[in-house]
Amino acid sequence: MSADTPPPSSPPPEPPESTETAEGPEHTSAAAYRLSRLLPFLGWMRQLSPGDARSDLIAGLSGAVLVLPQGVAYALIAGLPPAHGLYAAIVVAIIAGLFGSSRHMVSGPAAAISMVVFGTVSTLAAPGSPEYLPLVLALTCMVGIIQLSLGLMRMGALVNLISHTVVIGFTAGAGVLIATSQLKHLFGIALGDASSFLGTWWALLGHLGDTSWATLITGLSTLLTAVLVRRLNRKLPWMLVAMAVGCGVAALLGGSAAGIPMVGALSGSLPPFTLPPLGFDTLRSLGGAAFALAVLGLIEAISIARAIGVRSHQRIDGNQEFIGQGLSNLAGSFFSCFAGSGSFTRSGANYDAGARTPLSVVVAALIVLAVLLLVPDVTAWLPLPAMAGLIMVIAANLIEVAHIRQILAVSREEAVVLVITFLATLLLPLEFAIFAGVLVSLVLYLNRTSRPRLVEMAPDPEHPELGVRNAERYQLAQCREVVILRVDGSLFFGAVDHVQRKLARYTGKHVILLGTGCNFIDIAGAEMLEIEQRRLRDAGGSLSMCGFRMYALEVMERGGFLERMGRENYFHTAEAAIASLRDSVAEAHRAHGDQPAACPDCQLFGPAGIGPGQGVRLTPPLA
């Protein structure tokens, strides 16, 4: 059962009525649980009140006003006729709303997803050709199957492997690509076969003299109106206002007679049923792109659902959301829809309009269907350059400037991931751009984790209650015979060489490894510790361990490493480990011809250091 928590405005869910059967109440409860997992919409439907329904109707009307221009725009981005964007706004939205876990997220056509669809399929078939739409439907079907499979296998945590920085870099690159793809419509220039980022700009610069000024003025007036209305009041239907201005400007300039192209009328029919062609060649050509698109769509959907869930105090079931997204794309592929995902704009507007349940999504979709059937000529007079201007504003919104500035200012590694993902999105096939970003982020992560810090620690005489502290940061004096090193990171196979090179600097000394910052030790790490203990001992020093977590020592315990290294060399605290070395240090001083306490300022063994009876050795935790 979805672990949804209703919004504060919704009444609390009523407990199910107790029904006795021959197999007992427990069997009935289990059956109800399975049914609620299969049909999650039954949960909120049972709780739907007249007040909730009224709020959802109002929110659905607002959502329809928003999705109509968006659906048309995203279809054009995907290289498809406008009707297919509205099909996705109907079928994908309804299925995802009914089978997802979020009560407010609105799914359907989305900008970045549309761009990936275009970027993937346009390399195999030209937009508008007989082969283009079947390939789009096949891609959408494959995306749905992958998403549904991941949901059924309860792999909701998969999206956590792709960092937020990769998503920001990719969506920013997609925004630039979307804007670039609309330049030909904005300037009214035929760019031939140019479809790549660099190719489009090169062709545009070579054909600027062919600009249609009526087309350019129409597009720029729409773009500027959209920007101004958004800045004045974001709650206004800025898309509709901008489109109205664009239509008016185009009419004043002469419309089609002046060479301004129009979007064209809709088909005026229900979404047609079509079987996606899933032949072997198609699967081979689209497999990699389908997986990348499936993961990207899930990341967007989960991110949006969680963001809205924070506002509505609703817990999101990631696996159920995977299932909802998968079913919506799978079903949509049979009804001429291209791949969709969650829309932050429409989801936020849906919540702000007072939606209580996914009924608002169903209402919006039905209104779009009514427009499609009753007013199919609504797009016949929409100027194509006006749509291009509108799409450019949408594309600009994909570039999250605030987050980009934060990443560039805070972390050099994250900045590298961001820049590489962004450039890969512009210059490589889009599915490879996502994989490139993930690969770079994983390589940098492994590089960082394979270089754990070994921080020199020492007692602070001014704050003895704090124990040992960072010697370099607080400029603390250290003993010449004993070195306390805090391990900041895991001791695994990738870190072995780095740690051994660091420990080589302390040959002949007594080393105490403080493990408060170590989360994990694997077999390679345990073997390294055993080898280093033997090497230090042969050179007249020693290696002790203290403060390691129990679960970090499990491998050492099971592998017998603690026995071979000596349990007496493991301590709970640094003080206990230091006290155990008192005799060894005194002997080292005598060997140098010094007195046993030859370092009067030493914070470990001098007069201010640990004296007899202090830092008593504690019982090893695994003894």
Coordinates of C-alpha atoms in Angstrom, one line a residue:
M1 CA 0.0 0.0 0.0
S2 CA 1.2 3.5 -0.8
A3 CA 2.4 5.2 2.3
D4 CA 0.7 8.5 1.4
T5 CA -0.2 11.0 4.0
P6 CA -3.2 13.1 3.0
P7 CA -2.7 16.8 2.8
P8 CA -3.9 18.7 5.9
S9 CA -7.0 19.8 4.1
S10 CA -8.1 16.2 3.5
P11 CA -10.0 14.2 6.1
P12 CA -8.1 11.5 7.8
P13 CA -8.4 8.1 6.1
E14 CA -11.1 5.9 7.7
P15 CA -10.0 2.4 8.8
P16 CA -11.2 -0.3 6.6
E17 CA -14.3 -2.2 7.9
S18 CA -13.5 -5.5 9.5
T19 CA -14.9 -8.4 7.5
E20 CA -14.7 -11.9 8.7
T21 CA -14.1 -14.6 6.1
A22 CA -13.6 -18.3 6.2
E23 CA -9.9 -17.6 6.0
G24 CA -9.9 -15.0 8.8
P25 CA -9.4 -11.3 9.0
E26 CA -5.7 -11.4 8.4
H27 CA -6.3 -12.9 4.9
T28 CA -8.8 -10.1 4.2
S29 CA -6.3 -7.5 5.3
A30 CA -3.5 -8.9 3.1
A31 CA -5.9 -9.0 0.1
A32 CA -6.8 -5.4 0.7
Y33 CA -3.2 -4.5 0.9
R34 CA -2.4 -6.2 -2.4
L35 CA -5.4 -4.5 -4.1
S36 CA -4.3 -1.1 -2.9
R37 CA -0.8 -1.8 -4.4
L38 CA -2.4 -2.7 -7.7
L39 CA -4.9 0.1 -7.7
P40 CA -3.6 2.9 -5.5
F41 CA -6.3 5.3 -6.7
L42 CA -8.9 3.4 -4.7
G43 CA -7.3 4.8 -1.6
W44 CA -7.9 8.5 -2.4
M45 CA -11.2 7.8 -4.1
R46 CA -12.7 6.4 -0.9
Q47 CA -11.7 9.5 0.9
L48 CA -12.9 12.0 -1.7
S49 CA -15.4 14.5 -0.2
P50 CA -17.6 17.0 -2.1
G51 CA -15.3 19.7 -1.0
D52 CA -12.3 17.9 -2.4
A53 CA -14.1 17.2 -5.7
R54 CA -15.0 20.9 -6.0
S55 CA -11.4 22.0 -5.4
D56 CA -10.1 19.4 -7.9
L57 CA -12.5 20.7 -10.6
I58 CA -11.3 24.2 -10.2
A59 CA -7.6 23.1 -10.2
G60 CA -8.3 20.9 -13.2
L61 CA -9.7 23.8 -15.2
S62 CA -6.6 25.9 -14.4
G63 CA -4.3 23.0 -15.3
A64 CA -6.0 22.6 -18.7
V65 CA -5.4 26.3 -19.5
L66 CA -1.7 25.7 -18.8
V67 CA -1.2 22.4 -20.5
L68 CA -2.9 23.4 -23.9
P69 CA 0.0 25.6 -25.1
Q70 CA 2.6 23.5 -23.4
G71 CA 1.4 20.3 -25.1
V72 CA 1.6 22.0 -28.5
A73 CA 5.0 23.4 -27.7
Y74 CA 6.5 20.2 -26.5
A75 CA 5.2 18.2 -29.5
L76 CA 7.0 20.7 -31.7
I77 CA 10.2 20.2 -29.7
A78 CA 9.8 16.4 -30.1
G79 CA 9.4 16.9 -33.9
L80 CA 5.8 15.8 -33.9
P81 CA 2.5 17.4 -34.9
P82 CA 0.8 19.4 -32.1
A83 CA -1.9 16.8 -31.6
H84 CA 0.6 14.3 -30.1
G85 CA 1.5 16.7 -27.4
L86 CA -2.2 16.9 -26.4
Y87 CA -2.5 13.1 -26.6
A88 CA 0.3 12.8 -24.1
A89 CA -1.3 15.5 -21.9
I90 CA -4.4 13.2 -21.8
V91 CA -3.3 9.6 -21.7
V92 CA 0.1 9.9 -19.9
A93 CA -1.3 12.4 -17.3
I94 CA -4.4 10.2 -16.4
I95 CA -2.5 6.9 -16.1
A96 CA 0.4 8.4 -14.1
G97 CA -2.1 10.3 -11.8
L98 CA -4.1 7.1 -11.1
F99 CA -1.2 4.7 -10.5
G100 CA 1.5 7.1 -9.0
S101 CA 1.8 7.9 -5.4
S102 CA 1.7 11.7 -5.5
R103 CA -1.6 13.5 -5.1
H104 CA -0.5 16.6 -6.8
M105 CA 2.1 15.8 -9.5
V106 CA 1.0 16.3 -13.1
S107 CA 2.7 14.1 -15.7
G108 CA 2.7 14.4 -19.4
P109 CA 4.8 16.1 -22.0
A110 CA 8.0 17.7 -20.6
A111 CA 10.6 19.9 -22.2
A112 CA 13.8 18.0 -21.5
I113 CA 12.2 14.6 -22.3
S114 CA 10.8 16.0 -25.6
M115 CA 14.3 17.1 -26.6
V116 CA 15.7 13.7 -25.8
V117 CA 13.0 12.1 -27.9
F118 CA 13.8 14.4 -30.8
G119 CA 17.6 14.0 -30.4
T120 CA 17.3 10.2 -30.4
V121 CA 14.9 9.5 -33.1
S122 CA 15.9 12.3 -35.5
T123 CA 19.2 10.5 -36.0
L124 CA 17.3 7.5 -37.4
A125 CA 14.5 9.2 -39.3
A126 CA 13.7 12.7 -40.4
P127 CA 10.9 14.4 -38.5
G128 CA 7.7 14.3 -40.6
S129 CA 8.8 11.1 -42.4
P130 CA 6.6 8.0 -42.3
E131 CA 9.3 6.3 -40.1
Y132 CA 9.6 9.0 -37.5
L133 CA 6.4 8.5 -35.5
P134 CA 6.6 4.7 -35.3
L135 CA 10.1 5.0 -33.9
V136 CA 8.9 7.6 -31.3
L137 CA 6.2 5.2 -30.2
A138 CA 8.7 2.3 -30.0
L139 CA 11.0 4.4 -27.9
T140 CA 8.1 5.4 -25.6
C141 CA 7.0 1.8 -25.2
M142 CA 10.6 0.7 -24.3
V143 CA 10.9 3.6 -21.8
G144 CA 7.6 2.5 -20.2
I145 CA 8.7 -1.2 -20.0
I146 CA 12.0 -0.2 -18.4
Q147 CA 10.4 2.1 -15.8
L148 CA 7.7 -0.4 -15.0
S149 CA 10.2 -3.2 -14.6
L150 CA 12.3 -1.0 -12.2
G151 CA 9.2 -0.2 -10.2
L152 CA 8.1 -3.9 -9.9
M153 CA 11.7 -4.8 -8.9
R154 CA 11.5 -2.1 -6.2
M155 CA 14.6 -0.3 -7.5
G156 CA 13.4 3.2 -6.5
A157 CA 16.9 3.9 -5.1
L158 CA 18.4 3.7 -8.6
V159 CA 17.8 7.4 -9.1
N160 CA 20.1 8.2 -6.2
L161 CA 23.0 7.1 -8.3
I162 CA 22.6 10.1 -10.6
S163 CA 23.7 13.2 -8.8
H164 CA 21.7 16.4 -8.8
T165 CA 24.6 18.1 -10.5
V166 CA 24.3 15.8 -13.5
V167 CA 20.6 16.5 -13.9
I168 CA 21.2 20.3 -13.6
G169 CA 24.0 20.1 -16.3
F170 CA 21.9 18.0 -18.6
T171 CA 18.7 20.1 -18.3
A172 CA 20.7 23.3 -18.9
G173 CA 22.2 21.7 -22.0
A174 CA 18.8 20.5 -23.1
G175 CA 17.5 24.1 -22.6
V176 CA 20.2 25.5 -24.9
L177 CA 19.5 22.7 -27.5
I178 CA 15.8 23.4 -27.4
A179 CA 16.3 27.1 -27.9
T180 CA 18.8 26.4 -30.8
S181 CA 16.3 24.1 -32.5
Q182 CA 13.7 26.9 -32.6
L183 CA 16.0 29.5 -34.3
K184 CA 14.9 28.4 -37.8
H185 CA 11.3 29.1 -36.8
L186 CA 12.1 32.3 -35.1
F187 CA 14.0 33.8 -38.0
G188 CA 12.0 32.1 -40.7
I189 CA 15.0 30.5 -42.3
A190 CA 15.3 27.1 -43.9
L191 CA 18.5 25.5 -42.5
G192 CA 18.4 22.3 -44.6
D193 CA 19.7 19.2 -42.9
A194 CA 21.5 21.0 -40.0
S195 CA 20.3 19.5 -36.8
S196 CA 23.3 19.4 -34.4
F197 CA 24.1 22.3 -32.1
L198 CA 27.2 23.5 -33.9
G199 CA 25.7 22.7 -37.4
T200 CA 22.5 24.7 -36.6
W201 CA 24.5 27.8 -35.5
W202 CA 26.8 27.6 -38.5
A203 CA 23.9 27.3 -41.0
L204 CA 22.1 30.2 -39.3
L205 CA 25.1 32.5 -39.5
G206 CA 25.3 31.6 -43.2
H207 CA 21.7 32.4 -43.9
L208 CA 21.0 35.4 -41.8
G209 CA 20.4 37.4 -45.0
D210 CA 17.3 35.2 -45.6
T211 CA 15.6 36.3 -42.4
S212 CA 11.8 36.9 -42.7
W213 CA 11.3 40.1 -40.8
A214 CA 7.6 39.5 -40.3
T215 CA 8.3 36.1 -38.8
L216 CA 11.1 37.4 -36.6
I217 CA 9.0 40.3 -35.3
T218 CA 6.1 37.9 -34.5
G219 CA 8.4 35.6 -32.6
L220 CA 10.2 38.3 -30.6
S221 CA 7.0 40.0 -29.6
T222 CA 5.7 36.7 -28.2
L223 CA 9.0 36.1 -26.4
L224 CA 9.2 39.5 -24.8
T225 CA 5.5 39.4 -23.8
A226 CA 6.0 36.1 -22.1
V227 CA 9.1 37.4 -20.2
L228 CA 7.3 40.6 -19.1
V229 CA 4.1 38.9 -18.0
R230 CA 6.1 36.3 -16.0
R231 CA 8.0 39.0 -14.2
L232 CA 4.9 41.1 -13.5
N233 CA 2.8 38.2 -12.1
R234 CA 3.7 34.5 -12.3
K235 CA 0.2 33.5 -11.5
L236 CA -1.1 35.0 -14.8
P237 CA -1.5 32.5 -17.7
W238 CA 1.6 34.0 -19.3
M239 CA 1.7 31.5 -22.1
L240 CA -1.9 32.3 -23.3
V241 CA -1.3 36.0 -23.0
A242 CA 2.0 35.8 -25.0
M243 CA 0.3 33.6 -27.6
A244 CA -2.6 36.1 -27.9
V245 CA -0.1 38.9 -28.5
G246 CA 1.8 36.8 -31.0
C247 CA -1.4 36.0 -32.9
G248 CA -2.3 39.7 -32.9
V249 CA 1.1 40.8 -34.2
A250 CA 1.0 38.1 -36.9
A251 CA -2.4 39.2 -38.0
L252 CA -1.3 42.9 -38.2
L253 CA 1.7 41.9 -40.3
G254 CA -0.5 40.0 -42.8
G255 CA -0.4 36.4 -41.4
S256 CA 0.1 33.7 -43.9
A257 CA 0.0 36.2 -46.8
A258 CA 3.2 37.8 -45.3
G259 CA 4.9 34.4 -45.2
I260 CA 4.4 33.8 -41.5
P261 CA 3.9 30.0 -41.2
M262 CA 1.1 28.6 -39.0
V263 CA 1.0 25.5 -36.7
G264 CA -2.0 24.1 -38.4
A265 CA -5.3 22.5 -37.2
L266 CA -5.5 19.5 -35.0
S267 CA -6.9 16.1 -36.2
G268 CA -10.0 16.5 -34.1
S269 CA -10.1 12.8 -33.1
L270 CA -9.5 10.6 -30.1
P271 CA -5.9 9.4 -29.6
P272 CA -5.6 6.7 -32.3
F273 CA -4.7 3.2 -31.2
T274 CA -1.3 2.1 -32.7
L275 CA 0.9 -0.9 -32.0
P276 CA 4.5 0.3 -31.5
P277 CA 7.0 -1.6 -33.8
L278 CA 9.3 -3.5 -31.5
G279 CA 11.4 -5.4 -34.0
F280 CA 15.0 -6.5 -33.2
D281 CA 16.6 -3.7 -35.2
T282 CA 14.4 -1.1 -33.4
L283 CA 15.3 -2.5 -30.0
R284 CA 19.0 -2.5 -30.9
S285 CA 18.9 1.0 -32.2
L286 CA 16.9 2.5 -29.4
G287 CA 17.9 0.4 -26.4
G288 CA 20.6 2.6 -24.9
A289 CA 18.6 5.8 -25.4
A290 CA 15.5 4.2 -24.0
F291 CA 17.3 3.3 -20.7
A292 CA 18.8 6.8 -20.4
L293 CA 15.4 8.4 -21.2
A294 CA 13.7 6.1 -18.7
V295 CA 16.1 7.0 -15.9
L296 CA 15.9 10.7 -16.7
G297 CA 12.1 10.7 -16.7
L298 CA 12.1 8.9 -13.3
I299 CA 14.6 11.4 -11.8
E300 CA 12.4 14.3 -12.9
A301 CA 9.2 12.7 -11.7
I302 CA 10.6 11.7 -8.3
S303 CA 12.3 15.1 -7.8
I304 CA 9.0 16.9 -8.6
A305 CA 6.9 14.6 -6.5
R306 CA 9.2 15.0 -3.5
A307 CA 9.3 18.8 -3.9
I308 CA 5.5 19.0 -4.0
G309 CA 5.3 16.4 -1.2
V310 CA 7.3 18.7 1.1
R311 CA 4.7 21.5 0.6
S312 CA 1.7 19.2 0.9
H313 CA 3.2 17.1 3.8
Q314 CA 2.8 13.9 1.8
R315 CA 5.2 11.0 1.8
I316 CA 6.1 9.8 -1.7
D317 CA 6.5 6.1 -2.5
G318 CA 9.3 6.0 -5.0
N319 CA 8.6 2.5 -6.2
Q320 CA 4.9 3.3 -6.8
E321 CA 5.9 6.4 -8.7
F322 CA 8.2 4.2 -10.9
I323 CA 5.2 2.0 -11.6
G324 CA 2.9 5.0 -12.4
Q325 CA 5.4 6.5 -14.8
G326 CA 6.1 3.2 -16.5
L327 CA 2.4 2.4 -17.0
S328 CA 1.7 5.9 -18.3
N329 CA 4.4 5.7 -21.0
L330 CA 3.6 2.1 -21.8
A331 CA -0.1 2.8 -22.3
G332 CA 0.7 6.1 -24.0
S333 CA 2.8 4.4 -26.7
F334 CA -0.3 2.5 -27.8
F335 CA -2.2 5.8 -28.2
S336 CA 0.2 7.9 -30.2
C337 CA 1.9 9.6 -27.3
F338 CA 5.6 10.4 -26.9
A339 CA 7.4 9.8 -23.7
G340 CA 6.5 12.0 -20.8
S341 CA 7.4 12.7 -17.2
G342 CA 6.4 15.0 -14.3
S343 CA 6.1 18.7 -15.0
F344 CA 7.2 21.0 -12.3
T345 CA 5.3 24.0 -13.7
R346 CA 2.0 22.2 -14.0
S347 CA 2.5 20.3 -10.7
G348 CA 3.2 23.5 -8.8
A349 CA 0.3 25.2 -10.5
N350 CA -2.0 22.3 -9.6
Y351 CA -1.1 22.4 -5.9
D352 CA -1.4 26.2 -5.8
A353 CA -4.8 26.0 -7.4
G354 CA -6.0 24.0 -4.5
A355 CA -5.9 20.4 -5.8
R356 CA -6.6 17.7 -3.2
T357 CA -6.3 14.5 -5.2
P358 CA -5.3 13.3 -8.7
L359 CA -8.9 13.9 -9.7
S360 CA -7.7 17.4 -10.7
V361 CA -5.3 15.8 -13.2
V362 CA -8.1 13.7 -14.7
V363 CA -10.3 16.8 -15.0
A364 CA -7.6 18.7 -16.8
A365 CA -7.0 15.8 -19.2
L366 CA -10.7 15.5 -20.0
I367 CA -10.9 19.2 -20.7
V368 CA -8.0 18.9 -23.1
L369 CA -9.8 16.0 -24.8
A370 CA -12.9 18.1 -25.1
V371 CA -10.9 20.9 -26.8
L372 CA -9.3 18.3 -29.1
L373 CA -12.7 17.0 -30.2
L374 CA -14.8 20.1 -30.2
V375 CA -12.4 22.9 -31.2
P376 CA -9.8 21.2 -33.4
D377 CA -9.1 24.4 -35.3
V378 CA -7.8 26.1 -32.2
T379 CA -4.2 25.8 -33.4
A380 CA -4.9 26.6 -37.0
W381 CA -4.1 30.3 -36.5
L382 CA -1.2 29.9 -34.1
P383 CA 1.9 31.4 -35.8
L384 CA 4.9 29.0 -35.7
P385 CA 7.3 31.8 -34.8
A386 CA 5.1 32.7 -31.9
M387 CA 5.4 29.1 -30.7
A388 CA 9.1 29.3 -31.2
G389 CA 9.3 32.4 -29.0
L390 CA 7.2 30.6 -26.3
I391 CA 9.4 27.5 -26.5
M392 CA 12.5 29.7 -26.0
V393 CA 11.1 31.0 -22.8
I394 CA 10.4 27.5 -21.7
A395 CA 13.9 26.5 -22.6
A396 CA 15.4 29.3 -20.6
N397 CA 13.5 28.1 -17.6
L398 CA 15.4 24.8 -17.8
I399 CA 18.7 26.6 -17.0
E400 CA 18.8 26.8 -13.2
V401 CA 21.1 29.8 -12.8
A402 CA 21.0 29.9 -9.0
H403 CA 22.0 26.2 -8.7
I404 CA 24.7 26.6 -11.3
R405 CA 26.2 29.5 -9.5
Q406 CA 26.1 27.6 -6.2
I407 CA 27.8 24.6 -7.7
L408 CA 30.6 26.7 -9.4
A409 CA 31.2 28.5 -6.1
V410 CA 31.2 25.6 -3.7
S411 CA 32.8 22.6 -5.2
R412 CA 35.4 22.3 -7.9
E413 CA 34.6 18.6 -8.5
E414 CA 30.9 19.2 -8.8
A415 CA 31.7 22.1 -11.2
V416 CA 33.7 19.7 -13.4
V417 CA 30.7 17.3 -13.5
L418 CA 28.4 20.2 -14.3
V419 CA 30.5 21.5 -17.2
I420 CA 31.3 18.1 -18.7
T421 CA 27.6 17.1 -18.6
F422 CA 26.6 20.4 -20.1
L423 CA 29.1 20.2 -23.0
A424 CA 28.3 16.6 -23.6
T425 CA 24.6 17.4 -23.9
L426 CA 25.5 20.0 -26.6
L427 CA 28.0 18.0 -28.5
L428 CA 27.1 14.3 -28.0
P429 CA 24.0 12.2 -28.6
L430 CA 21.7 13.0 -25.6
E431 CA 21.7 9.5 -24.2
F432 CA 25.5 9.5 -24.1
A433 CA 25.5 12.9 -22.4
I434 CA 23.6 11.5 -19.4
F435 CA 26.0 8.5 -19.2
A436 CA 29.0 10.8 -19.5
G437 CA 27.8 12.9 -16.6
V438 CA 27.2 9.8 -14.5
L439 CA 30.6 8.3 -15.4
V440 CA 32.5 11.5 -14.6
S441 CA 30.7 11.9 -11.2
L442 CA 31.4 8.3 -10.3
V443 CA 35.1 8.6 -11.3
L444 CA 35.5 11.7 -9.2
Y445 CA 33.6 10.0 -6.3
L446 CA 35.9 7.0 -6.5
N447 CA 38.9 9.2 -6.7
R448 CA 37.8 11.1 -3.6
T449 CA 37.0 8.0 -1.6
S450 CA 40.2 6.2 -2.6
R451 CA 42.2 9.0 -1.0
P452 CA 41.1 9.1 2.7
R453 CA 42.7 11.8 4.8
L454 CA 45.1 10.8 7.6
V455 CA 44.9 13.8 9.9
E456 CA 47.6 14.2 12.6
M457 CA 46.0 14.7 16.0
A458 CA 47.3 15.9 19.4
P459 CA 45.9 16.8 22.8
D460 CA 45.0 20.5 23.3
P461 CA 46.3 21.8 26.6
E462 CA 43.9 24.6 26.6
H463 CA 40.9 22.3 26.1
P464 CA 41.8 19.0 27.7
E465 CA 38.1 18.0 27.9
L466 CA 38.0 17.8 24.1
G467 CA 40.7 15.0 23.9
V468 CA 42.8 15.0 20.8
R469 CA 42.3 17.6 18.0
N470 CA 43.6 18.4 14.6
A471 CA 47.3 19.3 15.2
E472 CA 47.8 21.4 12.1
R473 CA 44.5 23.4 12.3
Y474 CA 45.0 24.2 16.0
Q475 CA 48.9 24.4 15.8
L476 CA 49.4 21.8 18.6
A477 CA 52.8 20.3 19.6
Q478 CA 53.2 16.6 18.9
C479 CA 55.3 13.9 20.3
R480 CA 58.4 12.9 18.3
E481 CA 57.8 9.2 19.0
V482 CA 54.0 8.8 18.8
V483 CA 51.8 9.9 16.0
I484 CA 48.0 9.9 16.3
L485 CA 46.3 9.7 12.8
R486 CA 42.6 10.1 12.4
V487 CA 41.3 8.1 9.4
D488 CA 38.7 10.2 7.4
G489 CA 37.3 7.7 5.0
S490 CA 36.9 4.0 4.4
L491 CA 39.8 1.6 4.2
F492 CA 38.9 -0.4 1.1
F493 CA 40.9 -1.8 -1.9
G494 CA 40.9 1.5 -3.7
A495 CA 42.5 3.3 -0.8
V496 CA 45.2 0.8 0.1
D497 CA 48.0 2.3 -2.0
H498 CA 47.2 5.9 -0.8
V499 CA 47.2 4.9 2.9
Q500 CA 50.4 2.8 2.6
R501 CA 52.2 5.8 1.0
K502 CA 51.0 8.0 3.8
L503 CA 52.1 5.6 6.6
A504 CA 55.5 5.2 5.0
R505 CA 56.3 8.7 6.3
Y506 CA 56.0 7.4 9.9
T507 CA 58.4 4.4 9.7
G508 CA 60.0 3.7 13.1
K509 CA 57.3 5.6 15.1
H510 CA 54.5 4.4 17.2
V511 CA 51.3 5.1 15.1
I512 CA 47.8 5.2 16.6
L513 CA 45.0 5.0 14.1
L514 CA 41.9 6.8 15.3
G515 CA 39.0 5.3 13.4
T516 CA 36.1 7.6 14.4
G517 CA 35.9 8.8 10.8
C518 CA 36.1 5.3 9.2
N519 CA 32.9 3.7 8.1
F520 CA 34.1 0.5 6.3
I521 CA 37.1 -1.8 6.1
D522 CA 37.2 -4.5 3.4
I523 CA 39.6 -7.5 3.2
A524 CA 42.2 -5.5 1.2
G525 CA 42.1 -2.8 3.9
A526 CA 42.5 -5.3 6.7
E527 CA 45.4 -7.0 4.9
M528 CA 47.1 -3.6 4.5
L529 CA 46.7 -2.8 8.2
E530 CA 48.3 -6.2 9.1
I531 CA 51.2 -5.6 6.7
E532 CA 51.8 -2.0 8.0
Q533 CA 51.7 -3.2 11.6
R534 CA 54.4 -5.7 10.8
R535 CA 56.5 -3.2 8.8
L536 CA 56.3 -0.5 11.6
R537 CA 57.2 -3.1 14.3
D538 CA 60.2 -4.3 12.3
A539 CA 61.4 -0.7 12.2
G540 CA 61.1 -0.3 15.9
G541 CA 57.6 1.3 16.0
S542 CA 54.1 -0.1 16.4
L543 CA 50.6 0.3 15.1
S544 CA 47.6 0.5 17.4
M545 CA 43.9 1.1 16.6
C546 CA 41.3 2.9 18.6
G547 CA 37.8 4.3 18.2
F548 CA 36.8 2.2 15.2
R549 CA 33.1 1.4 14.9
M550 CA 32.0 -2.2 15.5
Y551 CA 30.6 -2.7 11.9
A552 CA 33.9 -1.4 10.5
L553 CA 35.8 -4.1 12.3
E554 CA 33.5 -7.0 11.2
V555 CA 35.7 -8.1 8.3
M556 CA 38.8 -7.9 10.6
E557 CA 37.1 -10.1 13.2
R558 CA 35.7 -12.7 10.8
G559 CA 39.0 -12.9 8.9
G560 CA 41.1 -13.4 12.0
F561 CA 43.0 -10.1 11.4
L562 CA 42.4 -8.9 15.0
E563 CA 43.8 -12.1 16.4
R564 CA 47.0 -11.9 14.3
M565 CA 47.5 -8.2 14.9
G566 CA 46.8 -8.7 18.6
R567 CA 43.6 -7.7 20.4
E568 CA 45.8 -5.9 22.9
N569 CA 46.6 -3.4 20.2
Y570 CA 42.9 -2.2 19.9
F571 CA 41.5 0.4 22.3
H572 CA 38.3 2.3 22.8
T573 CA 40.0 5.7 23.2
A574 CA 43.1 7.5 22.1
E575 CA 44.0 8.2 25.7
A576 CA 44.1 4.4 26.5
A577 CA 46.3 3.8 23.4
I578 CA 48.7 6.6 24.4
A579 CA 49.0 5.3 28.0
S580 CA 49.8 1.8 26.7
L581 CA 52.8 3.3 24.8
R582 CA 54.3 5.0 27.9
D583 CA 57.0 2.3 28.6
S584 CA 57.9 2.0 24.9
V585 CA 58.4 5.7 24.6
A586 CA 60.5 5.8 27.8
E587 CA 62.7 3.0 26.4
A588 CA 63.1 4.9 23.1
H589 CA 64.3 8.0 25.1
R590 CA 66.8 5.9 27.0
A591 CA 68.1 4.5 23.7
H592 CA 68.7 8.1 22.6
G593 CA 70.6 8.8 25.9
D594 CA 67.7 11.0 27.2
Q595 CA 65.7 10.8 30.4
P596 CA 62.5 8.8 30.2
A597 CA 60.5 12.1 30.1
A598 CA 63.0 14.1 28.0
C599 CA 60.3 16.2 26.3
P600 CA 59.2 18.6 29.0
D601 CA 56.6 20.3 26.7
C602 CA 55.2 17.0 25.3
Q603 CA 51.5 16.9 25.7
L604 CA 51.5 13.1 25.8
F605 CA 54.4 12.1 28.1
G606 CA 55.7 15.4 29.6
P607 CA 54.6 16.8 33.0
A608 CA 51.3 18.0 31.4
G609 CA 50.7 14.8 29.6
I610 CA 49.2 11.5 30.5
G611 CA 50.6 10.3 33.8
P612 CA 50.5 6.9 35.5
G613 CA 47.0 5.7 36.1
Q614 CA 45.5 7.9 33.4
G615 CA 44.1 6.7 30.2
V616 CA 43.7 3.2 31.5
R617 CA 43.4 0.6 28.8
L618 CA 39.8 -0.5 28.1
T619 CA 38.6 -3.9 27.4
P620 CA 38.7 -4.5 23.6
P621 CA 35.2 -4.6 22.3
L622 CA 35.7 -7.8 20.4
A623 CA 37.5 -9.7 23.1

